[in-house]
Coordinates of C-alpha atoms in Angstrom, one line a residue:
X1 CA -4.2 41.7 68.9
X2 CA -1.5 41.4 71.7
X3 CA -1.8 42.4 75.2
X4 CA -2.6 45.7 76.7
X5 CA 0.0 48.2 78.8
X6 CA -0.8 49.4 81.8
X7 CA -0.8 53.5 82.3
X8 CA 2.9 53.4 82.9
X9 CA 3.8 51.5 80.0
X10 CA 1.6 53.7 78.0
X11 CA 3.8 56.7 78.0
X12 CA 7.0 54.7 77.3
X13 CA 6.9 56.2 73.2
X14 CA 6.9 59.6 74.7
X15 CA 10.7 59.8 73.5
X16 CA 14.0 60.4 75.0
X17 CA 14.7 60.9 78.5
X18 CA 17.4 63.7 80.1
X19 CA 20.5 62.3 81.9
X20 CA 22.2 65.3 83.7
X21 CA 25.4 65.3 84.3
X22 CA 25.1 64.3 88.0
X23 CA 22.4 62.1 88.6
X24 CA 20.1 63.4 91.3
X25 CA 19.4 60.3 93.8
X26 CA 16.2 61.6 94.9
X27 CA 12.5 59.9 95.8
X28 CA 9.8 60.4 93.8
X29 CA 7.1 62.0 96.2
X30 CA 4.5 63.8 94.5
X31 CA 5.1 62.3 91.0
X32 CA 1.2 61.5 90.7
X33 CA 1.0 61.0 86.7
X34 CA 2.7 58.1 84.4
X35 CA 4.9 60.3 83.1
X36 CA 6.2 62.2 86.4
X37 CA 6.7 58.8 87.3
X38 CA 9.0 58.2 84.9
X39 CA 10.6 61.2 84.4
X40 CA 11.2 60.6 88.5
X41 CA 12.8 57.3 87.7
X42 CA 14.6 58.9 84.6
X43 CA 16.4 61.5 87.2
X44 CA 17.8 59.1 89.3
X45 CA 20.1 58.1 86.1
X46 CA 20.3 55.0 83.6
X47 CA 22.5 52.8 86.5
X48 CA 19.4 53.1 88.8
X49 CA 16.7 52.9 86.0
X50 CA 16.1 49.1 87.2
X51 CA 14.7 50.0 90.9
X52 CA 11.5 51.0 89.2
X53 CA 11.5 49.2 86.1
X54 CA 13.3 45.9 86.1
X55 CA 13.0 45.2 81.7
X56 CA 16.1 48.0 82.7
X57 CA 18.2 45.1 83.4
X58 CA 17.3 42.6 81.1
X59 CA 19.7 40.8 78.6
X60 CA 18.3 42.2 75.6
X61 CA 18.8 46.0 76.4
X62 CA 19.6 48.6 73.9
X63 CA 21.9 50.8 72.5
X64 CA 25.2 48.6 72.3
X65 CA 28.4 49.2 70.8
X66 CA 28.6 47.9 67.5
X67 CA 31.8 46.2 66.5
X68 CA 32.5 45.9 62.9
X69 CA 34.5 42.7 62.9
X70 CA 32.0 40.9 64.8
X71 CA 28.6 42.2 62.3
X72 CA 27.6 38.7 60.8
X73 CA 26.3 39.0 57.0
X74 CA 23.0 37.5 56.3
X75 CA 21.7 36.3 52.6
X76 CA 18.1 36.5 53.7
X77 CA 18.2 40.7 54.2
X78 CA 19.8 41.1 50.9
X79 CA 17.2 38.9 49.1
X80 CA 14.5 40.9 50.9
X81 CA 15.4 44.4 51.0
X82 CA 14.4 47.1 53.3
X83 CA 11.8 49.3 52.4
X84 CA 10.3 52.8 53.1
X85 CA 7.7 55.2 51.7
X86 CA 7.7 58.0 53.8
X87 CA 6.0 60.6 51.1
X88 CA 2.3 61.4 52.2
X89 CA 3.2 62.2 56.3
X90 CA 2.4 65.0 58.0
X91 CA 4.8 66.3 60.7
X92 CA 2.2 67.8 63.0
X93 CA 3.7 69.7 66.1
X94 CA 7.4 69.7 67.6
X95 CA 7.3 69.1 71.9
X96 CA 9.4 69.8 74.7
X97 CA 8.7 66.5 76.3
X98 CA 11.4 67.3 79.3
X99 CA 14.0 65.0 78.3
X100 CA 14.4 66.2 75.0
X101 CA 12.2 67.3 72.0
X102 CA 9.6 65.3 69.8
X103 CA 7.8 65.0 66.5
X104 CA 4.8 63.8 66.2
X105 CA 3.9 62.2 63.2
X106 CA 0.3 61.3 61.1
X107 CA 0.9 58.8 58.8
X108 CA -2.0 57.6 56.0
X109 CA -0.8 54.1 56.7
X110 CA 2.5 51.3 56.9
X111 CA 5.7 53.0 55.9
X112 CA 8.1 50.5 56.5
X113 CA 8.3 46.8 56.2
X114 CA 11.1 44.1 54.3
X115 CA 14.8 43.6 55.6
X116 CA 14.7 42.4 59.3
X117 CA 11.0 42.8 59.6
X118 CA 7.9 40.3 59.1
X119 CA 5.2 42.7 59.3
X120 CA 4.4 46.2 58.6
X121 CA 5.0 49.0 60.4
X122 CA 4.1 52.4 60.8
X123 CA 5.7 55.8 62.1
X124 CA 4.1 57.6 64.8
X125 CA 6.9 59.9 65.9
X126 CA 10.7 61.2 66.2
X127 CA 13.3 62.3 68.0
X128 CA 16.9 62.8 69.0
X129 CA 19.8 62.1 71.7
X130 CA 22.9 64.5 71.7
X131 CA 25.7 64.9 74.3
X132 CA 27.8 67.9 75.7
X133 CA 29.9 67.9 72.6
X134 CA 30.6 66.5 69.3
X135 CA 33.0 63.7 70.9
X136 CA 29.3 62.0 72.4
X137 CA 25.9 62.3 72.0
X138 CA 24.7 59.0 70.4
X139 CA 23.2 56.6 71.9
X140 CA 24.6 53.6 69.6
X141 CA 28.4 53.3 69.2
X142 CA 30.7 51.6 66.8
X143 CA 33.9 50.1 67.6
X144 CA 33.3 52.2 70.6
X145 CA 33.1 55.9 69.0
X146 CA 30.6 57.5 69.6
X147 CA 28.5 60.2 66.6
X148 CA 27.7 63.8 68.1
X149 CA 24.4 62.7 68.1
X150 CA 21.2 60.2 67.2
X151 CA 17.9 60.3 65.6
X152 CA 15.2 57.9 66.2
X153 CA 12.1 57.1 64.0
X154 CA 10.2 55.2 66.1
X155 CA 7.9 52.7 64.4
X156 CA 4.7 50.4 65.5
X157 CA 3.4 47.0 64.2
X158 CA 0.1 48.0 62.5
X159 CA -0.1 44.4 61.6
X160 CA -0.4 42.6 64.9
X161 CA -0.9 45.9 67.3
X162 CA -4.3 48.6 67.8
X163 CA -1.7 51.5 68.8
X164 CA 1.6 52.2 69.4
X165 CA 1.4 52.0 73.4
X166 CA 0.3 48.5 72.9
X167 CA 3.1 47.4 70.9
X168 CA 5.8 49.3 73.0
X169 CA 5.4 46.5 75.6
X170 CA 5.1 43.5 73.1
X171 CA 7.1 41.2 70.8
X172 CA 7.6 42.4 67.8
X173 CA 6.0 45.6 68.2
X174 CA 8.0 48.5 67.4
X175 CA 10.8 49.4 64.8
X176 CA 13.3 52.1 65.4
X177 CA 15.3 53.5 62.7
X178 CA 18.7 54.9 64.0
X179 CA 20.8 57.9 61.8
X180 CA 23.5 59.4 63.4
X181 CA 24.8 62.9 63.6
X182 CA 27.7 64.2 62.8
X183 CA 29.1 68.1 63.4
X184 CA 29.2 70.3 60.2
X185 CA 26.6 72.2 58.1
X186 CA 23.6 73.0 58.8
X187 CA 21.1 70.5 57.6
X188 CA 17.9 71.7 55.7
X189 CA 15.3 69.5 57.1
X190 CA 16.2 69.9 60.7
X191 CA 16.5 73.7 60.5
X192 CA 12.6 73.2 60.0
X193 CA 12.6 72.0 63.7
X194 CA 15.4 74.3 65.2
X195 CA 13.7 77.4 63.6
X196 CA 10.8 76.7 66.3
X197 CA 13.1 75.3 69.2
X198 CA 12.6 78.9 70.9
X199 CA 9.1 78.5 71.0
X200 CA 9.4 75.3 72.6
X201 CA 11.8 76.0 75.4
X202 CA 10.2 74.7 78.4
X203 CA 8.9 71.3 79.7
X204 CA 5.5 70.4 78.1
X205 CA 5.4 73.8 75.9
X206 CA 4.2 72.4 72.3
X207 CA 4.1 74.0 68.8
X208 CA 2.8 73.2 65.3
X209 CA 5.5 72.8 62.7
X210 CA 5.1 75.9 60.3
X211 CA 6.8 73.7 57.5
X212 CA 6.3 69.9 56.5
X213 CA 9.4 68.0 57.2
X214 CA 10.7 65.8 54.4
X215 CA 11.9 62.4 55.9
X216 CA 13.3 61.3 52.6
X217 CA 15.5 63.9 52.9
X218 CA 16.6 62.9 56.6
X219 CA 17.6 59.3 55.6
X220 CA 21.2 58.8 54.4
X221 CA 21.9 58.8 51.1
X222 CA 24.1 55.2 51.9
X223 CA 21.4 53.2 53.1
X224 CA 23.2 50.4 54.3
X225 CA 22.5 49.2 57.8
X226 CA 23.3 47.1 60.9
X227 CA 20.2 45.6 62.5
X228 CA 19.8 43.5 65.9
X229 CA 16.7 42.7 68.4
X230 CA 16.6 45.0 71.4
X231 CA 15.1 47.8 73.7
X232 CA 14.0 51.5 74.4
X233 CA 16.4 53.0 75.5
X234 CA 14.2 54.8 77.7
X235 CA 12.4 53.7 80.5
X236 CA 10.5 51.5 81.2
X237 CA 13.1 49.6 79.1
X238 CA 10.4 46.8 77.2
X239 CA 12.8 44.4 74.9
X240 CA 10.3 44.8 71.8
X241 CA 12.4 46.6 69.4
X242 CA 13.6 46.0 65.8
X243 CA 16.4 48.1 65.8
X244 CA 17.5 49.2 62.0
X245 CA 20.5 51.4 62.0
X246 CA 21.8 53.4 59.2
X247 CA 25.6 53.1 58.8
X248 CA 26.5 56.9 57.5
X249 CA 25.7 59.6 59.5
X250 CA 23.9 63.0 58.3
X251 CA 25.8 66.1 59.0
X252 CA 24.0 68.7 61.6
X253 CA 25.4 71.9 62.6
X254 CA 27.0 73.2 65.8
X255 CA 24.9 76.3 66.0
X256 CA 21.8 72.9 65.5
X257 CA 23.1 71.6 68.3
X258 CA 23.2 74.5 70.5
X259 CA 19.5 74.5 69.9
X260 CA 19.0 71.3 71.3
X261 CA 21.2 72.0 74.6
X262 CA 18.9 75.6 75.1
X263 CA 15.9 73.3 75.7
X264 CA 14.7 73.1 79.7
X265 CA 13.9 70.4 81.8
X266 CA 11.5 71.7 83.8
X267 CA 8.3 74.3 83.0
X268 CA 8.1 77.2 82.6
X269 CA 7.0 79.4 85.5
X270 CA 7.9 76.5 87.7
X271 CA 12.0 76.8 88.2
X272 CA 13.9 73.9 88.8
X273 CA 12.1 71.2 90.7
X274 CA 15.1 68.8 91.5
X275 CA 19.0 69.1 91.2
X276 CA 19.6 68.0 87.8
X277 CA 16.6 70.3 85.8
X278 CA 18.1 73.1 83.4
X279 CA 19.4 72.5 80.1
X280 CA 19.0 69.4 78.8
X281 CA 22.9 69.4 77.9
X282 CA 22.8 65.2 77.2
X283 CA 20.1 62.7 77.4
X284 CA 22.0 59.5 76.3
X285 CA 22.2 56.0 77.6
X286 CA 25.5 53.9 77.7
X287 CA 26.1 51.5 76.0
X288 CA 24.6 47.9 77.5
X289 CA 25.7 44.4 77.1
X290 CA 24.9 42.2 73.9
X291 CA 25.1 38.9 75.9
X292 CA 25.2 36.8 72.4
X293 CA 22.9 39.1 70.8
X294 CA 24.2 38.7 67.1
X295 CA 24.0 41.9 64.7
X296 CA 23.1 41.2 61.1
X297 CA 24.0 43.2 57.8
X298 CA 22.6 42.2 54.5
X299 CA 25.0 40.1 52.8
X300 CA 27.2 41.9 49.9

């Protein structure tokens, strides 16, 4: 069922990465594990992401900017509708993964399937990309605006895959739902996840979630959607996403996102290890060419 990834592509699903906001060109002696390895690549910023993983440059790389006018409308997603059950998960523990936070998810089984998608596929985790302000902080933009922020359920083919590191690097093999933020009240859901932000604050710390998060409640009432064929945006960069993103955006607060920006880099007890640790203040990648990629809508 597919191919396996090697130890470095393993931890590709670990979630977003931190982008300071001067990029540290350093070498990265002493990263011994997968992930200091890529958290060592991640530092050196997303221009330079393709010296250590070259899927970095490839032509199908995500996010893009999405431009209305050029969105083609397609019969077949209308005649097969997307679809979601997401009643029955259990949100286990919220992480400070260094780059950002992370929830990990236990599913009973396929949550998501119709639409774009030929197979079934199944959450195993999500998390978010913000900026220094409200003006940024999403990854995707549209007509070139950016939201103040982006949240990504991250999806695996149960169908053709074993696990979820063996479809990061493989066609097909993952689905990523997109929902943008926008500053303004608080939102209930989250606040389940900012409440424990504090006990979270440094690199690697990891807490259970005191409350069960309701993803229904997460998804945009509007469910319309763009969808196109693309990338992590993370390294190691691996072109196997289904990329599914919700046109309205949910609202989050300001005092949310000041949560978000208190997280650390590095761990605790450890101090800064390299120029750009400390708050992880924006952990977004640019926009990247579409090079003929079409996005699709389901036809009205």
């Amino acid at each position: 069922m597919g191919t396996a990834c090697s130890t470095d592509q393993a931890v590709l699903l670990v979630g977003s990465a931190a982008f300071p906001e001067n990029y540290a060109s350093f070498q990265d002696h002493g990263a011994r594990t997968p992930s200091d390895r890529v958290d060592a690549a991640v530092t050196l910023g997303p221009s330079n992401w393709a010296k250590r993983f070259p899927k970095a440059a490839g032509d199908n790389q995500s996010p893009i900017d999405i431009v209305r006018s050029d969105v083609q409308q397609d019969p077949f997603l209308t005649e097969n509708p997307l679809r979601w059950t997401y009643n029955g998960l259990q949100c286990t523990s919220l992480l400070n993964t260094g780059s950002g936070w992370r929830v990990d998810v236990s599913a009973p089984g396929p949550n998501l399937r119709g639409g774009p998608l030929h197979n079934n596929y199944q959450m195993v985790q999500f998390h978010s990309h913000w900026g220094t302000c409200s003006e940024t902080g999403s990854e995707h933009t549209i007509d070139g605006e950016h939201y103040a922020g982006e949240l990504h359920l991250v999806h695996y083919n149960v169908d053709k895959y074993n696990k979820p590191s063996e479809a990061a690097c493989s066609d097909k093999g993952l689905s990523v739902v997109a929902i943008f933020f926008k500053e303004g009240k608080p939102h209930h859901e989250l606040k389940k996840i900012t409440d424990c932000m504090s006990k979270v604050t440094f690199k690697g710390m990891k807490c259970p979630l005191e409350q069960d998060i309701d993803i229904n409640s997460i998804i945009p009432a509007n469910s319309s959607y763009w969808t196109y064929e693309g990338s992590l945006t993370t390294p190691p960069c691996y072109e196997s996403v289904t990329w599914i993103v919700f046109k309205e955006p949910i609202e989050v607060s300001r005092e949310q996102f000041e949560a978000f920006r208190e997280l650390m880099s590095y761990k605790e007890g450890g101090g800064p290890q390299v120029a750009t640790d400390g708050p992880i203040l924006k952990n977004f990648r640019p926009p990247q060419p579409l090079n003929g990629r079409v996005v699709r809508e389901p036809a009205e």
